[in-house]
Amino acid sequence: MQSLTNRGREVERKPMNIWEKMYIPAIAKGMAITFGHMFKKKPTINYPEQTRPYSPVFRGVQVLNRDEEGRERCTACGLCAVACPAEAITMEAAERLPEKKICTARKNMQPATKSICSVAFFCGLCEEACPKDAVYLSESMVPSNYNRKNFVYGKEELLIPDPKTNPEAYERAKGARVPTTANPTMSK
């Protein structure tokens, strides 16, 4: 049978000499590589004390955002649950509690219960589907845990702290990047 290319050649099978039989050159080459890596900078970091800088497009834990007055932005429209390919978002709508200042542009609904399960892909489709910028992916890592029940985040865990009552926790939960609204009339 004729080969398709002219690149094929026969492998030489010369016998090994005494040094090669004792594997001295191979051991010396391996030790040189090992000693070379001993004096290089460590690629690992001590995690709790040090953190790596994340990419600007890093997607972490989902967060339910609040508006400037401290009210939650979610109007329980369900677009995030529909957009989720893993079907990890569930919600139940309820009437919004009456407020002193009634804004007619806001829907009169809010999620009674909203949960995001651990099977979320962190793809960002829920963030893109939300017309009110209520859900966004923060720069926080998903914490590790041994119990599966602790990976289902309820509304209380997802909701960002109130900026009026707890500004330090609000800034920490918000992270370095804040979601911006393309259309300012949509967020009111």
mmCIF file of C-alpha atoms in Angstrom, residues 4 37 39 79 120 134 137 148 182:
data_model
loop_
_atom_site.group_PDB
_atom_site.id
_atom_site.type_symbol
_atom_site.label_atom_id
_atom_site.label_comp_id
_atom_site.label_asym_id
_atom_site.label_seq_id
_atom_site.Cartn_x
_atom_site.Cartn_y
_atom_site.Cartn_z
ATOM 1 C CA LEU A 4 -0.595 9.316 1.127
ATOM 2 C CA HIS A 37 11.067 24.816 39.127
ATOM 3 C CA PHE A 39 13.608 28.542 42.234
ATOM 4 C CA LEU A 79 -38.382 36.507 32.515
ATOM 5 C CA ALA A 120 -27.085 27.492 37.650
ATOM 6 C CA ALA A 134 -33.061 43.438 39.333
ATOM 7 C CA LEU A 137 -24.087 38.349 38.551
ATOM 8 C CA ARG A 148 -26.756 20.242 48.897
ATOM 9 C CA ALA A 182 -29.081 50.902 28.860
#
